[in-house]
Amino acid sequence: MNWRIAEAKQKFSELIHAVTKEPQLIYNRNELVAVVVEAEMFEEFLRWRKQREKFSLADVFKEVRQIAAEEDYILEVPSRQDRLNPFADAIDDFFG
């Protein structure tokens, strides 16, 4: 159901009961300003939002570096070794 702010104030108890059936939309001069939902739906939204805030790989490396610095641990990074790349080899053979 749609509510005007003044109506929502006057019938707050009714608004809260209506939330159990569906989210309640509150308008101010035909502009949606708020939505009242039941607590379980809001908690589900918070869980969904938290899942979307996963760390990137860069964030994980930053955290590992910070932990290593705090523990006075030196991370040894092995030197890079070239791998076989058949595609690059084929290009070199074609143009070479």
Short mmCIF file of N, CA, C and O in Angstrom, two decimals:
data_model
loop_
_atom_site.label_atom_id
_atom_site.label_comp_id
_atom_site.label_asym_id
_atom_site.label_seq_id
_atom_site.Cartn_x
_atom_site.Cartn_y
_atom_site.Cartn_z
N MET A 1 0.84 -1.18 0.00
CA MET A 1 0.00 0.00 0.00
C MET A 1 0.89 1.24 0.00
O MET A 1 1.97 1.24 0.53
N ASN A 2 0.38 2.30 -0.58
CA ASN A 2 1.09 3.57 -0.60
C ASN A 2 0.55 4.49 0.49
O ASN A 2 -0.66 4.55 0.71
N TRP A 3 1.45 5.18 1.15
CA TRP A 3 1.08 6.07 2.25
C TRP A 3 1.66 7.46 1.99
O TRP A 3 2.75 7.59 1.47
N ARG A 4 0.93 8.46 2.43
CA ARG A 4 1.50 9.81 2.52
C ARG A 4 2.11 9.91 3.91
O ARG A 4 1.70 9.22 4.83
N ILE A 5 3.09 10.76 4.08
CA ILE A 5 3.79 10.86 5.37
C ILE A 5 2.81 11.13 6.51
O ILE A 5 2.85 10.46 7.55
N ALA A 6 1.94 12.09 6.33
CA ALA A 6 0.99 12.44 7.40
C ALA A 6 0.10 11.26 7.75
O ALA A 6 -0.15 10.98 8.93
N GLU A 7 -0.34 10.54 6.73
CA GLU A 7 -1.19 9.38 6.96
C GLU A 7 -0.42 8.27 7.69
O GLU A 7 -0.94 7.62 8.59
N ALA A 8 0.83 8.08 7.31
CA ALA A 8 1.66 7.07 7.95
C ALA A 8 1.87 7.39 9.43
O ALA A 8 1.88 6.49 10.27
N LYS A 9 2.03 8.67 9.74
CA LYS A 9 2.18 9.09 11.15
C LYS A 9 0.92 8.77 11.94
O LYS A 9 0.96 8.24 13.04
N GLN A 10 -0.22 9.14 11.36
CA GLN A 10 -1.49 8.96 12.06
C GLN A 10 -1.85 7.49 12.24
O GLN A 10 -2.45 7.11 13.24
N LYS A 11 -1.50 6.66 11.28
CA LYS A 11 -1.88 5.26 11.32
C LYS A 11 -0.66 4.35 11.41
O LYS A 11 -0.58 3.31 10.76
N PHE A 12 0.28 4.76 12.23
CA PHE A 12 1.54 4.04 12.33
C PHE A 12 1.34 2.56 12.66
O PHE A 12 1.95 1.68 12.05
N SER A 13 0.48 2.26 13.61
CA SER A 13 0.23 0.88 14.01
C SER A 13 -0.31 0.08 12.83
O SER A 13 0.12 -1.06 12.58
N GLU A 14 -1.21 0.65 12.07
CA GLU A 14 -1.77 -0.02 10.89
C GLU A 14 -0.68 -0.25 9.84
O GLU A 14 -0.62 -1.30 9.21
N LEU A 15 0.18 0.73 9.67
CA LEU A 15 1.29 0.61 8.73
C LEU A 15 2.19 -0.56 9.11
O LEU A 15 2.56 -1.37 8.27
N ILE A 16 2.52 -0.66 10.39
CA ILE A 16 3.40 -1.74 10.86
C ILE A 16 2.75 -3.11 10.65
O ILE A 16 3.41 -4.05 10.21
N HIS A 17 1.46 -3.22 10.90
CA HIS A 17 0.77 -4.50 10.67
C HIS A 17 0.74 -4.84 9.18
O HIS A 17 0.84 -6.01 8.81
N ALA A 18 0.59 -3.85 8.33
CA ALA A 18 0.52 -4.07 6.88
C ALA A 18 1.85 -4.57 6.32
O ALA A 18 1.88 -5.23 5.28
N VAL A 19 2.94 -4.27 7.02
CA VAL A 19 4.27 -4.68 6.58
C VAL A 19 4.36 -6.20 6.49
O VAL A 19 5.12 -6.73 5.67
N THR A 20 3.61 -6.92 7.29
CA THR A 20 3.68 -8.38 7.28
C THR A 20 3.15 -8.95 5.96
O THR A 20 3.48 -10.08 5.61
N LYS A 21 2.36 -8.18 5.24
CA LYS A 21 1.81 -8.63 3.96
C LYS A 21 2.69 -8.23 2.79
O LYS A 21 2.87 -9.00 1.85
N GLU A 22 3.19 -7.00 2.82
CA GLU A 22 4.03 -6.49 1.74
C GLU A 22 4.73 -5.22 2.20
O GLU A 22 4.28 -4.56 3.14
N PRO A 23 5.83 -4.84 1.54
CA PRO A 23 6.50 -3.59 1.88
C PRO A 23 5.54 -2.41 1.71
O PRO A 23 4.72 -2.39 0.81
N GLN A 24 5.68 -1.42 2.61
CA GLN A 24 4.82 -0.25 2.59
C GLN A 24 5.61 0.96 2.08
O GLN A 24 6.67 1.29 2.61
N LEU A 25 5.10 1.59 1.05
CA LEU A 25 5.78 2.71 0.41
C LEU A 25 5.25 4.02 0.97
O LEU A 25 4.03 4.22 1.07
N ILE A 26 6.16 4.91 1.34
CA ILE A 26 5.76 6.19 1.92
C ILE A 26 6.20 7.30 0.97
O ILE A 26 7.37 7.37 0.58
N TYR A 27 5.25 8.16 0.65
CA TYR A 27 5.48 9.22 -0.33
C TYR A 27 5.37 10.60 0.30
O TYR A 27 4.61 10.80 1.24
N ASN A 28 6.12 11.53 -0.24
CA ASN A 28 6.01 12.95 0.10
C ASN A 28 5.82 13.68 -1.22
O ASN A 28 6.75 13.74 -2.04
N ARG A 29 4.63 14.20 -1.44
CA ARG A 29 4.31 14.91 -2.69
C ARG A 29 4.63 14.07 -3.91
O ARG A 29 5.38 14.47 -4.79
N ASN A 30 4.12 12.87 -3.95
CA ASN A 30 4.27 11.94 -5.08
C ASN A 30 5.71 11.47 -5.31
O ASN A 30 6.02 10.93 -6.36
N GLU A 31 6.58 11.69 -4.34
CA GLU A 31 7.95 11.20 -4.44
C GLU A 31 8.18 10.16 -3.35
O GLU A 31 7.95 10.42 -2.17
N LEU A 32 8.62 8.97 -3.77
CA LEU A 32 8.90 7.91 -2.81
C LEU A 32 10.06 8.34 -1.92
O LEU A 32 11.14 8.67 -2.40
N VAL A 33 9.83 8.36 -0.59
CA VAL A 33 10.86 8.81 0.34
C VAL A 33 11.30 7.70 1.30
O VAL A 33 12.37 7.80 1.90
N ALA A 34 10.49 6.67 1.45
CA ALA A 34 10.85 5.59 2.37
C ALA A 34 10.05 4.34 2.05
O ALA A 34 8.98 4.42 1.44
N VAL A 35 10.59 3.21 2.49
CA VAL A 35 9.89 1.94 2.37
C VAL A 35 10.03 1.25 3.72
O VAL A 35 11.13 1.15 4.26
N VAL A 36 8.93 0.78 4.25
CA VAL A 36 8.95 0.05 5.51
C VAL A 36 8.76 -1.43 5.18
O VAL A 36 7.80 -1.80 4.51
N VAL A 37 9.74 -2.24 5.62
CA VAL A 37 9.69 -3.68 5.36
C VAL A 37 9.81 -4.42 6.68
O VAL A 37 10.30 -3.88 7.67
N GLU A 38 9.40 -5.68 6.67
CA GLU A 38 9.52 -6.46 7.91
C GLU A 38 10.99 -6.76 8.18
O GLU A 38 11.82 -6.77 7.27
N ALA A 39 11.31 -6.98 9.42
CA ALA A 39 12.69 -7.14 9.86
C ALA A 39 13.41 -8.27 9.12
O ALA A 39 14.57 -8.13 8.74
N GLU A 40 12.73 -9.38 8.89
CA GLU A 40 13.36 -10.52 8.22
C GLU A 40 13.82 -10.14 6.80
O GLU A 40 14.91 -10.50 6.38
N MET A 41 13.00 -9.38 6.09
CA MET A 41 13.38 -8.94 4.74
C MET A 41 14.58 -8.00 4.79
O MET A 41 15.49 -8.09 3.96
N PHE A 42 14.61 -7.13 5.79
CA PHE A 42 15.73 -6.21 5.93
C PHE A 42 17.02 -6.97 6.25
O PHE A 42 18.07 -6.69 5.69
N GLU A 43 16.93 -7.97 7.13
CA GLU A 43 18.11 -8.77 7.47
C GLU A 43 18.61 -9.54 6.25
O GLU A 43 19.81 -9.68 6.04
N GLU A 44 17.68 -10.03 5.42
CA GLU A 44 18.06 -10.72 4.19
C GLU A 44 18.80 -9.75 3.26
O GLU A 44 19.80 -10.11 2.64
N PHE A 45 18.32 -8.53 3.17
CA PHE A 45 18.99 -7.51 2.37
C PHE A 45 20.40 -7.26 2.89
O PHE A 45 21.35 -7.17 2.10
N LEU A 46 20.56 -7.14 4.21
CA LEU A 46 21.89 -6.91 4.78
C LEU A 46 22.84 -8.05 4.47
O LEU A 46 24.01 -7.82 4.16
N ARG A 47 22.36 -9.30 4.52
CA ARG A 47 23.20 -10.46 4.18
C ARG A 47 23.61 -10.39 2.71
O ARG A 47 24.77 -10.64 2.37
N TRP A 48 22.67 -10.06 1.84
CA TRP A 48 22.95 -9.94 0.42
C TRP A 48 24.00 -8.86 0.16
O TRP A 48 24.95 -9.07 -0.59
N ARG A 49 23.84 -7.71 0.82
CA ARG A 49 24.78 -6.62 0.63
C ARG A 49 26.17 -7.00 1.11
O ARG A 49 27.18 -6.68 0.49
N LYS A 50 26.24 -7.71 2.22
CA LYS A 50 27.54 -8.13 2.76
C LYS A 50 28.23 -9.09 1.80
O LYS A 50 29.45 -9.03 1.63
N GLN A 51 27.48 -9.99 1.17
CA GLN A 51 28.06 -10.92 0.21
C GLN A 51 28.66 -10.19 -0.98
O GLN A 51 29.66 -10.62 -1.54
N ARG A 52 28.07 -9.09 -1.37
CA ARG A 52 28.55 -8.32 -2.51
C ARG A 52 29.84 -7.57 -2.19
O ARG A 52 30.55 -7.14 -3.09
N GLU A 53 30.15 -7.40 -0.91
CA GLU A 53 31.33 -6.65 -0.50
C GLU A 53 32.54 -7.56 -0.32
O GLU A 53 33.37 -7.32 0.54
N LYS A 54 32.64 -8.58 -1.15
CA LYS A 54 33.77 -9.50 -1.04
C LYS A 54 35.06 -8.77 -1.38
O LYS A 54 35.08 -7.82 -2.14
N PHE A 55 36.13 -9.29 -0.82
CA PHE A 55 37.44 -8.69 -1.06
C PHE A 55 37.91 -8.98 -2.47
O PHE A 55 37.69 -10.06 -3.01
N SER A 56 38.62 -8.04 -3.05
CA SER A 56 39.29 -8.28 -4.32
C SER A 56 40.62 -8.94 -4.01
O SER A 56 41.09 -8.94 -2.87
N LEU A 57 41.27 -9.45 -5.03
CA LEU A 57 42.57 -10.07 -4.84
C LEU A 57 43.58 -9.05 -4.33
O LEU A 57 44.40 -9.36 -3.46
N ALA A 58 43.47 -7.82 -4.82
CA ALA A 58 44.37 -6.76 -4.35
C ALA A 58 44.17 -6.50 -2.86
O ALA A 58 45.14 -6.27 -2.13
N ASP A 59 42.91 -6.54 -2.40
CA ASP A 59 42.63 -6.35 -0.97
C ASP A 59 43.27 -7.45 -0.14
O ASP A 59 43.82 -7.21 0.94
N VAL A 60 43.20 -8.68 -0.63
CA VAL A 60 43.77 -9.81 0.09
C VAL A 60 45.29 -9.66 0.19
O VAL A 60 45.88 -9.85 1.25
N PHE A 61 45.94 -9.29 -0.93
CA PHE A 61 47.40 -9.09 -0.90
C PHE A 61 47.77 -7.97 0.06
O PHE A 61 48.76 -8.06 0.79
N LYS A 62 47.00 -6.91 0.07
CA LYS A 62 47.27 -5.79 0.98
C LYS A 62 47.19 -6.26 2.43
O LYS A 62 48.04 -5.92 3.26
N GLU A 63 46.17 -7.06 2.73
CA GLU A 63 46.01 -7.57 4.09
C GLU A 63 47.15 -8.50 4.47
O GLU A 63 47.68 -8.44 5.59
N VAL A 64 47.58 -9.36 3.54
CA VAL A 64 48.70 -10.28 3.81
C VAL A 64 49.97 -9.48 4.08
O VAL A 64 50.73 -9.80 5.01
N ARG A 65 50.22 -8.44 3.28
CA ARG A 65 51.41 -7.60 3.50
C ARG A 65 51.37 -6.95 4.89
O ARG A 65 52.37 -6.86 5.58
N GLN A 66 50.19 -6.47 5.27
CA GLN A 66 50.04 -5.81 6.57
C GLN A 66 50.29 -6.80 7.71
O GLN A 66 51.00 -6.49 8.66
N ILE A 67 49.72 -7.98 7.60
CA ILE A 67 49.93 -9.00 8.64
C ILE A 67 51.42 -9.37 8.71
O ILE A 67 51.98 -9.49 9.80
N ALA A 68 52.05 -9.54 7.56
CA ALA A 68 53.48 -9.88 7.53
C ALA A 68 54.30 -8.79 8.20
O ALA A 68 55.23 -9.08 8.97
N ALA A 69 53.97 -7.53 7.94
CA ALA A 69 54.70 -6.41 8.56
C ALA A 69 54.49 -6.42 10.07
O ALA A 69 55.45 -6.21 10.84
N GLU A 70 53.27 -6.65 10.52
CA GLU A 70 52.98 -6.67 11.96
C GLU A 70 53.70 -7.81 12.65
O GLU A 70 54.11 -7.69 13.81
N GLU A 71 53.85 -8.94 11.98
CA GLU A 71 54.49 -10.13 12.56
C GLU A 71 55.99 -10.15 12.30
O GLU A 71 56.66 -11.13 12.62
N ASP A 72 56.50 -9.09 11.66
CA ASP A 72 57.91 -9.00 11.31
C ASP A 72 58.33 -10.22 10.47
O ASP A 72 59.35 -10.87 10.72
N TYR A 73 57.52 -10.54 9.52
CA TYR A 73 57.74 -11.68 8.64
C TYR A 73 58.06 -11.17 7.24
O TYR A 73 57.41 -10.27 6.74
N ILE A 74 59.04 -11.75 6.61
CA ILE A 74 59.41 -11.33 5.27
C ILE A 74 58.84 -12.32 4.27
O ILE A 74 59.10 -13.53 4.35
N LEU A 75 58.06 -11.81 3.36
CA LEU A 75 57.51 -12.66 2.31
C LEU A 75 58.52 -12.78 1.19
O LEU A 75 58.94 -11.79 0.60
N GLU A 76 58.91 -13.99 0.92
CA GLU A 76 59.85 -14.21 -0.17
C GLU A 76 59.06 -14.43 -1.45
O GLU A 76 58.22 -15.32 -1.52
N VAL A 77 59.38 -13.61 -2.43
CA VAL A 77 58.70 -13.72 -3.72
C VAL A 77 59.68 -14.32 -4.70
O VAL A 77 60.71 -13.72 -5.02
N PRO A 78 59.39 -15.54 -5.17
CA PRO A 78 60.32 -16.17 -6.11
C PRO A 78 60.36 -15.41 -7.43
O PRO A 78 59.39 -14.77 -7.83
N SER A 79 61.50 -15.48 -8.10
CA SER A 79 61.61 -14.79 -9.38
C SER A 79 60.70 -15.47 -10.40
O SER A 79 60.45 -16.67 -10.33
N ARG A 80 60.24 -14.66 -11.33
CA ARG A 80 59.32 -15.18 -12.34
C ARG A 80 60.09 -16.07 -13.32
O ARG A 80 61.19 -15.76 -13.73
N GLN A 81 59.45 -17.15 -13.69
CA GLN A 81 60.03 -18.04 -14.68
C GLN A 81 59.08 -18.07 -15.88
O GLN A 81 57.87 -18.18 -15.72
N ASP A 82 59.67 -17.95 -17.05
CA ASP A 82 58.84 -17.97 -18.25
C ASP A 82 58.23 -19.35 -18.45
O ASP A 82 58.85 -20.38 -18.15
N ARG A 83 57.01 -19.33 -18.95
CA ARG A 83 56.31 -20.57 -19.25
C ARG A 83 56.24 -20.74 -20.76
O ARG A 83 56.35 -19.77 -21.51
N LEU A 84 56.01 -21.94 -21.18
CA LEU A 84 55.81 -22.19 -22.60
C LEU A 84 54.52 -21.50 -23.04
O LEU A 84 53.52 -21.54 -22.33
N ASN A 85 54.57 -20.87 -24.20
CA ASN A 85 53.40 -20.21 -24.75
C ASN A 85 53.31 -20.56 -26.23
O ASN A 85 53.89 -19.89 -27.08
N PRO A 86 52.58 -21.64 -26.54
CA PRO A 86 52.51 -22.09 -27.93
C PRO A 86 51.97 -21.01 -28.88
O PRO A 86 52.40 -20.92 -30.02
N PHE A 87 51.07 -20.22 -28.43
CA PHE A 87 50.51 -19.16 -29.28
C PHE A 87 51.59 -18.15 -29.66
O PHE A 87 51.76 -17.81 -30.83
N ALA A 88 52.34 -17.66 -28.67
CA ALA A 88 53.40 -16.70 -28.94
C ALA A 88 54.47 -17.31 -29.83
O ALA A 88 54.99 -16.66 -30.73
N ASP A 89 54.79 -18.58 -29.60
CA ASP A 89 55.78 -19.26 -30.43
C ASP A 89 55.29 -19.36 -31.87
O ASP A 89 56.07 -19.16 -32.81
N ALA A 90 54.02 -19.65 -32.07
CA ALA A 90 53.47 -19.74 -33.42
C ALA A 90 53.52 -18.40 -34.12
O ALA A 90 53.82 -18.32 -35.31
N ILE A 91 53.24 -17.32 -33.40
CA ILE A 91 53.30 -15.98 -33.97
C ILE A 91 54.74 -15.66 -34.38
O ILE A 91 54.99 -15.13 -35.47
N ASP A 92 55.69 -15.99 -33.51
CA ASP A 92 57.10 -15.73 -33.81
C ASP A 92 57.52 -16.52 -35.06
O ASP A 92 58.23 -16.00 -35.93
N ASP A 93 57.07 -17.78 -35.16
CA ASP A 93 57.41 -18.61 -36.32
C ASP A 93 56.79 -18.03 -37.58
O ASP A 93 57.41 -18.03 -38.66
N PHE A 94 55.57 -17.54 -37.48
CA PHE A 94 54.86 -17.00 -38.65
C PHE A 94 55.50 -15.73 -39.17
O PHE A 94 55.69 -15.55 -40.37
N PHE A 95 55.82 -14.80 -38.24
CA PHE A 95 56.37 -13.52 -38.64
C PHE A 95 57.90 -13.51 -38.64
O PHE A 95 58.51 -12.54 -39.11
N GLY A 96 58.51 -14.52 -38.06
CA GLY A 96 59.95 -14.54 -37.87
C GLY A 96 60.70 -14.92 -39.07
O GLY A 96 61.40 -14.43 -39.81
#
